[in-house]
Short mmCIF file of C-alpha atoms and ligand atoms in Angstrom, two decimals:
data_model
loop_
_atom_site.label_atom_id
_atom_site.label_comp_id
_atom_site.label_asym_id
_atom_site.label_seq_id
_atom_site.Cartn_x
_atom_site.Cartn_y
_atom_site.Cartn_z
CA UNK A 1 0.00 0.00 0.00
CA UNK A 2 1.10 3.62 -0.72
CA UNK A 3 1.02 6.82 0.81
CA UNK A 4 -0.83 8.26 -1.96
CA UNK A 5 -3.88 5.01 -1.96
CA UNK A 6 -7.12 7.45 -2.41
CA UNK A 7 -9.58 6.56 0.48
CA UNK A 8 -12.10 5.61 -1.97
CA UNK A 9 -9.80 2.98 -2.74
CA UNK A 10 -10.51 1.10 1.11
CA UNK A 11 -14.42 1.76 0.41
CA UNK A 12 -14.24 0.13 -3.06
CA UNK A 13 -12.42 -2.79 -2.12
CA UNK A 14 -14.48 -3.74 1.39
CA UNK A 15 -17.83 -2.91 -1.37
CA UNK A 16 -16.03 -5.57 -3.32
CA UNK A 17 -15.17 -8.38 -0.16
CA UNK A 18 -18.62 -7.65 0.69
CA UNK A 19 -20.20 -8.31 -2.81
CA UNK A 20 -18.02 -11.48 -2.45
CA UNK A 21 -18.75 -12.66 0.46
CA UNK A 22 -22.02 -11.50 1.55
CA UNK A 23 -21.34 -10.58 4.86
CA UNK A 24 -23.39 -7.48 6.32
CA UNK A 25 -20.77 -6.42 8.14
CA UNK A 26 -17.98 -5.95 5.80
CA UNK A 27 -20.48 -3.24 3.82
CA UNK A 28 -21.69 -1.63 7.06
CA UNK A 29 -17.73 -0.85 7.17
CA UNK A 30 -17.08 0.28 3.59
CA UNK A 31 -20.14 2.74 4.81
CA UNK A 32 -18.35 3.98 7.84
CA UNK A 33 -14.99 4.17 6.32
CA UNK A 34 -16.71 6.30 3.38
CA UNK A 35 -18.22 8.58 5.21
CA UNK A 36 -15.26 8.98 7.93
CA UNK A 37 -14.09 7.11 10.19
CA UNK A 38 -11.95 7.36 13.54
CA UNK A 39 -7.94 6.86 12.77
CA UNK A 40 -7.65 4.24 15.18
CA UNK A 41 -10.41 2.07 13.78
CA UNK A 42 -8.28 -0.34 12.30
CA UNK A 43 -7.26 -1.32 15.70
CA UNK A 44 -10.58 -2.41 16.82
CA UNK A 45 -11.09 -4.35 13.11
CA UNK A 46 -7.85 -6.27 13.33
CA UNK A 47 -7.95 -9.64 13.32
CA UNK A 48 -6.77 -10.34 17.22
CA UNK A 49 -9.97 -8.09 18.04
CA UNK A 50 -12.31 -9.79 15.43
CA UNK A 51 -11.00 -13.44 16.22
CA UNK A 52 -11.45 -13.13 20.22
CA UNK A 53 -15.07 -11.46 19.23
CA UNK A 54 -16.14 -14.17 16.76
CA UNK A 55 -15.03 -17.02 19.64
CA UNK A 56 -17.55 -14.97 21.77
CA UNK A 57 -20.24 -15.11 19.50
CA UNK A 58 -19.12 -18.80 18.41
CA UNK A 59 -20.05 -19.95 22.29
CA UNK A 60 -22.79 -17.64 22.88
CA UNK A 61 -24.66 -19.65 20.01
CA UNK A 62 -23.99 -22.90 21.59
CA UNK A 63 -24.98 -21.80 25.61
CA UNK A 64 -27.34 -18.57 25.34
CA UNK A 65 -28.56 -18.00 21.87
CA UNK A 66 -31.82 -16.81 22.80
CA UNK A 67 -31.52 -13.85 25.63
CA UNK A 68 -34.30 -12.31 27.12
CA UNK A 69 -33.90 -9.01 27.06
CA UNK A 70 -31.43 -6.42 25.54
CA UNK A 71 -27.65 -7.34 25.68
CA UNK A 72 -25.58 -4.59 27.24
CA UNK A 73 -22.06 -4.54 25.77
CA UNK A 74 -19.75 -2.54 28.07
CA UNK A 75 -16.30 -0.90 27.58
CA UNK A 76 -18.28 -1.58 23.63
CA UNK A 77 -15.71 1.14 22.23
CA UNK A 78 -16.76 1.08 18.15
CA UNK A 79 -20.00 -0.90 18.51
CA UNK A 80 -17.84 -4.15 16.42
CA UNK A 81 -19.57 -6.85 18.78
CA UNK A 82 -23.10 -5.34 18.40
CA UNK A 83 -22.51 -5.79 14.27
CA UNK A 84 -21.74 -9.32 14.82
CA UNK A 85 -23.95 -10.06 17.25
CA UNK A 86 -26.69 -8.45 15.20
CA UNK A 87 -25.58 -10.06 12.18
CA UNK A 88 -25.06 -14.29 13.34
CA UNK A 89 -28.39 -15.65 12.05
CA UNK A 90 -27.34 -18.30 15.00
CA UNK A 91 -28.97 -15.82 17.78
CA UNK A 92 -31.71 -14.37 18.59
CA UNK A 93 -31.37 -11.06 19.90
CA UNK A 94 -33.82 -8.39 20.44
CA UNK A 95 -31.50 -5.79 21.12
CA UNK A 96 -27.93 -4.57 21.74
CA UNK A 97 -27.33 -1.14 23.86
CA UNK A 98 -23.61 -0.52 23.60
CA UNK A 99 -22.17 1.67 26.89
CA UNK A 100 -19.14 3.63 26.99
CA UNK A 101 -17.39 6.04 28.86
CA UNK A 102 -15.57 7.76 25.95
CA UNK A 103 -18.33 10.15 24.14
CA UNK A 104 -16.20 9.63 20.90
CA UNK A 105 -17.76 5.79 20.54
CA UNK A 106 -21.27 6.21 20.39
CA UNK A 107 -21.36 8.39 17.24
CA UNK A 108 -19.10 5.72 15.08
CA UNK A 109 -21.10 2.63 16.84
CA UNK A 110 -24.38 4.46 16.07
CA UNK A 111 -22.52 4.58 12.16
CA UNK A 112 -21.36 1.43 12.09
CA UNK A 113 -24.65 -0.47 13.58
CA UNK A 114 -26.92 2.20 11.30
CA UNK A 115 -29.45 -0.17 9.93
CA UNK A 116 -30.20 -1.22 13.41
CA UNK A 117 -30.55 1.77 14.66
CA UNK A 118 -33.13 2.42 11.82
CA UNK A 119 -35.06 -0.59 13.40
CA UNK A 120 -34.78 0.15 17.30
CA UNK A 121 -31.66 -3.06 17.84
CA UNK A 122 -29.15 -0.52 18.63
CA UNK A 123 -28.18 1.68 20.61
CA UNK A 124 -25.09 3.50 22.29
CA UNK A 125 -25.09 5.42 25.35
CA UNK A 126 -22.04 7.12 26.90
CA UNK A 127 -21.79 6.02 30.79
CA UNK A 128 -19.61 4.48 33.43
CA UNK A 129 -20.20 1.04 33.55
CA UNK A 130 -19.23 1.12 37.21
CA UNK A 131 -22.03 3.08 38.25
CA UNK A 132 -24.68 2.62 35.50
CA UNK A 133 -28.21 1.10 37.48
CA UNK A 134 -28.84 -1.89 35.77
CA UNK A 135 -31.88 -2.76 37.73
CA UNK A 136 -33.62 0.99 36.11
CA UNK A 137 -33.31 -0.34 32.76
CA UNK A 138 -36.22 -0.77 31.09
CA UNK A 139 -36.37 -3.49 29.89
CA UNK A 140 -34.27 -5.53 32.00
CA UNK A 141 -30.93 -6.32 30.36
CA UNK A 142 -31.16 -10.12 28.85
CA UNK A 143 -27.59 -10.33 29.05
CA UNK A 144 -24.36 -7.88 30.30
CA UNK A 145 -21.40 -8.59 28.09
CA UNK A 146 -18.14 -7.64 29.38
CA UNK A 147 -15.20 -8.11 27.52
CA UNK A 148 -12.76 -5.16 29.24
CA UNK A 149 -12.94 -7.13 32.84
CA UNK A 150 -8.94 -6.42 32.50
CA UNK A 151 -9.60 -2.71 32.44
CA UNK A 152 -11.05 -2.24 35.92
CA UNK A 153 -10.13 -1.73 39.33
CA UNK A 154 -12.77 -3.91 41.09
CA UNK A 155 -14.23 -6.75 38.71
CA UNK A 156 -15.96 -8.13 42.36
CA UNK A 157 -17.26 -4.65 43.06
CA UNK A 158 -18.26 -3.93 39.66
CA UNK A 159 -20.28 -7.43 39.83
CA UNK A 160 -22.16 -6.87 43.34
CA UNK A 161 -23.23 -3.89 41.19
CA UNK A 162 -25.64 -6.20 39.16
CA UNK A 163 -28.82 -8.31 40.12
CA UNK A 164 -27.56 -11.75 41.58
CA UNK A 165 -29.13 -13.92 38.54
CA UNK A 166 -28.78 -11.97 35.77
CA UNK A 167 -26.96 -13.57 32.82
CA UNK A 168 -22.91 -12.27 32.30
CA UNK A 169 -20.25 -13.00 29.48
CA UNK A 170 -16.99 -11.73 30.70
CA UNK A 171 -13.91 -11.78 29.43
CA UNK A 172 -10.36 -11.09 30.60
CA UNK A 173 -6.90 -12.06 29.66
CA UNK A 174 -3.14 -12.33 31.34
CA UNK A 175 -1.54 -9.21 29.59
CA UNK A 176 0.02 -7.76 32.97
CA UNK A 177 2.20 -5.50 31.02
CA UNK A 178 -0.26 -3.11 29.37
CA UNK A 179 -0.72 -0.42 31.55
CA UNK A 180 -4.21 0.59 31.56
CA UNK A 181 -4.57 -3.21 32.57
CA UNK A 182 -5.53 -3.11 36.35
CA UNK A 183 -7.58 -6.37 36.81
CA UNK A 184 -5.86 -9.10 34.85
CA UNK A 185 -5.72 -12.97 36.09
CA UNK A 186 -2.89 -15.15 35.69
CA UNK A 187 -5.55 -18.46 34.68
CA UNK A 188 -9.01 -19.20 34.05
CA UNK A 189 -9.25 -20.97 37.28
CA UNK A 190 -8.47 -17.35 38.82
CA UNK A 191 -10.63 -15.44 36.32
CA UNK A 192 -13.88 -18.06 37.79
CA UNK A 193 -12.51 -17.30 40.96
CA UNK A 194 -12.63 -13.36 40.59
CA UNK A 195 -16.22 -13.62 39.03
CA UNK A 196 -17.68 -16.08 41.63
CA UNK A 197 -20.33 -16.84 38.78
CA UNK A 198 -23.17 -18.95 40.81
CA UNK A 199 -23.93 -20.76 37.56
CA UNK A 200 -21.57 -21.35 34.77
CA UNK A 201 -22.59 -22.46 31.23
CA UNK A 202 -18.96 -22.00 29.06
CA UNK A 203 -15.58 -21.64 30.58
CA UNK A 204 -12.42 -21.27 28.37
CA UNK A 205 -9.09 -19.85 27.21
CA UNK A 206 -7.89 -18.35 23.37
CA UNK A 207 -4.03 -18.81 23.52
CA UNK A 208 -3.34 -15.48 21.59
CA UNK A 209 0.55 -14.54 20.59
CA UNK A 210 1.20 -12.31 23.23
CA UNK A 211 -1.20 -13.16 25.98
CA UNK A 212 -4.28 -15.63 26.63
CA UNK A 213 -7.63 -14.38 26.84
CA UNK A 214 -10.14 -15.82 28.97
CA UNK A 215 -14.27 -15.62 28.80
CA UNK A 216 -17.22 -17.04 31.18
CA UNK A 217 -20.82 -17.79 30.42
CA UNK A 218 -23.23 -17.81 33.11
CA UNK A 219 -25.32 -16.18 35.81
CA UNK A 220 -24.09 -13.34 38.39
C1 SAM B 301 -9.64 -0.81 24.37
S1 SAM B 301 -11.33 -0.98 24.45
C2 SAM B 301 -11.75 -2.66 24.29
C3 SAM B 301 -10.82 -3.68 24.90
C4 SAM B 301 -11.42 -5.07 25.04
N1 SAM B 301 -10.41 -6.04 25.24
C5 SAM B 301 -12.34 -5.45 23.92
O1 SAM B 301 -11.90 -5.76 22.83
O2 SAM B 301 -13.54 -5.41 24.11
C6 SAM B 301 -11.78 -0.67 26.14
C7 SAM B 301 -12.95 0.28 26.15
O3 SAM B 301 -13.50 0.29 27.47
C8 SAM B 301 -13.94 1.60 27.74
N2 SAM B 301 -14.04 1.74 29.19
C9 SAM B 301 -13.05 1.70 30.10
N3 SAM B 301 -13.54 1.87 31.35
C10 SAM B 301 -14.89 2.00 31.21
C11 SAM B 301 -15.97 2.20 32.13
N4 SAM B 301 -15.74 2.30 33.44
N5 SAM B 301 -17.24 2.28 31.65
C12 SAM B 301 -17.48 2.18 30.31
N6 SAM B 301 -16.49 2.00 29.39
C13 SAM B 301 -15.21 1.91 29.84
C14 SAM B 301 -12.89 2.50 27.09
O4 SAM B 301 -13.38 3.80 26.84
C15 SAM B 301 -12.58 1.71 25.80
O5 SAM B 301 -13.37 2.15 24.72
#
């Protein structure tokens, strides 16, 4: 690739994966990346982000496909997971509302996810997942997916913040030398141990290059 690649050039070609491949979200893209996008986008496309998202989605289909209620995606940066939870014909999901703290996300998610928005399945709202009152949602979340566990102080805390019962997919990894990391766990055994999950429906670990990543299915 050259400096001088015309943007047009990115739209054209994800127009043409998409024509190839049929997949929704490849043209949602092109459409976002026309139109402007953020410059660190790539980072949340890249295949590390994409292939610890589709093993999410991958074992949400076998253990929850059908949740009751909206799913809340926290730390949801770009809105990616809400386009490919929206778009596996595997689930059944009513709604996704994705919540973060940076008021630069929900513009791009509400871009990205546009034809959902056009039929009420998405939403983004800026807040602090730390002190955002689940139990005044209306209606009751179906599911709270968090895949930034790493990121916070208090995962325990954060959890006694929720209803006991209500349905979680977390995820964490073992990458102790990023330093916005504050919460990581050295195993899955610890990462089950830091939830404290009173039911759990998938437990397992994605050996990445640099770190493993770790995700539970279950109940609060
Ligand atoms: C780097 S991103 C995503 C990393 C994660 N491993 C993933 O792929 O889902 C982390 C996001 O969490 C958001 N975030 C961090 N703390 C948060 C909080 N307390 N409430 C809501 N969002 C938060 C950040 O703004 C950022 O967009």
């Amino acid at each position: 690739m050259t400096h001088d690649t015309p943007p047009d050039a990115f739209y054209d070609i994800l127009r043409g994966v998409a024509a190839l491949t049929g997949n929704s979200v490849v043209a949602d893209l092109a459409r976002l990346i026309a139109d402007g996008m953020p410059q660190d986008l790539w980072i949340a496309f890249n295949h590390k982000q994409i292939g610890s998202k589709r093993w999410l989605v991958d074992a949400l289909a076998q253990v929850m496909p059908q949740p009751q209620g909206p799913v809340f995606v926290l730390g949801a940066w770009y809105g990616v997971l809400a386009a490919l939870l929206l778009a596996d014909e595997r689930l059944a999901i009513p709604a996704v509302v994705s919540v973060d703290l940076d008021p630069a996300c929900a513009p791009v998610a509400e871009r990205l996810n546009r034809r959902h928005v056009a039929t009420g399945r998405f939403r983004a709202l800026t807040a602090d997942m730390t002190t955002l009152d689940f139990a005044a949602q209306e209606p009751a979340p179906g599911l709270v997916i968090n895949t930034s566990c790493e990121h916070l102080a208090d995962v325990p805390g954060w959890l006694s913040t929720l209803s006991s019962g209500t349905p979680l997919l977390l995820q964490s990894n073992d990458y102790v030398r990023e330093p916005d990391h504050r919460s990581c766990v050295p195993s899955l055994e610890a990462f089950q141990a830091q939830a404290g999950l009173s039911e759990t429906l998938f437990a397992g670990a994605l050996p990445t290059k640099n770190y493993t990543r770790f995700m539970l299915i279950g109940r609060r």
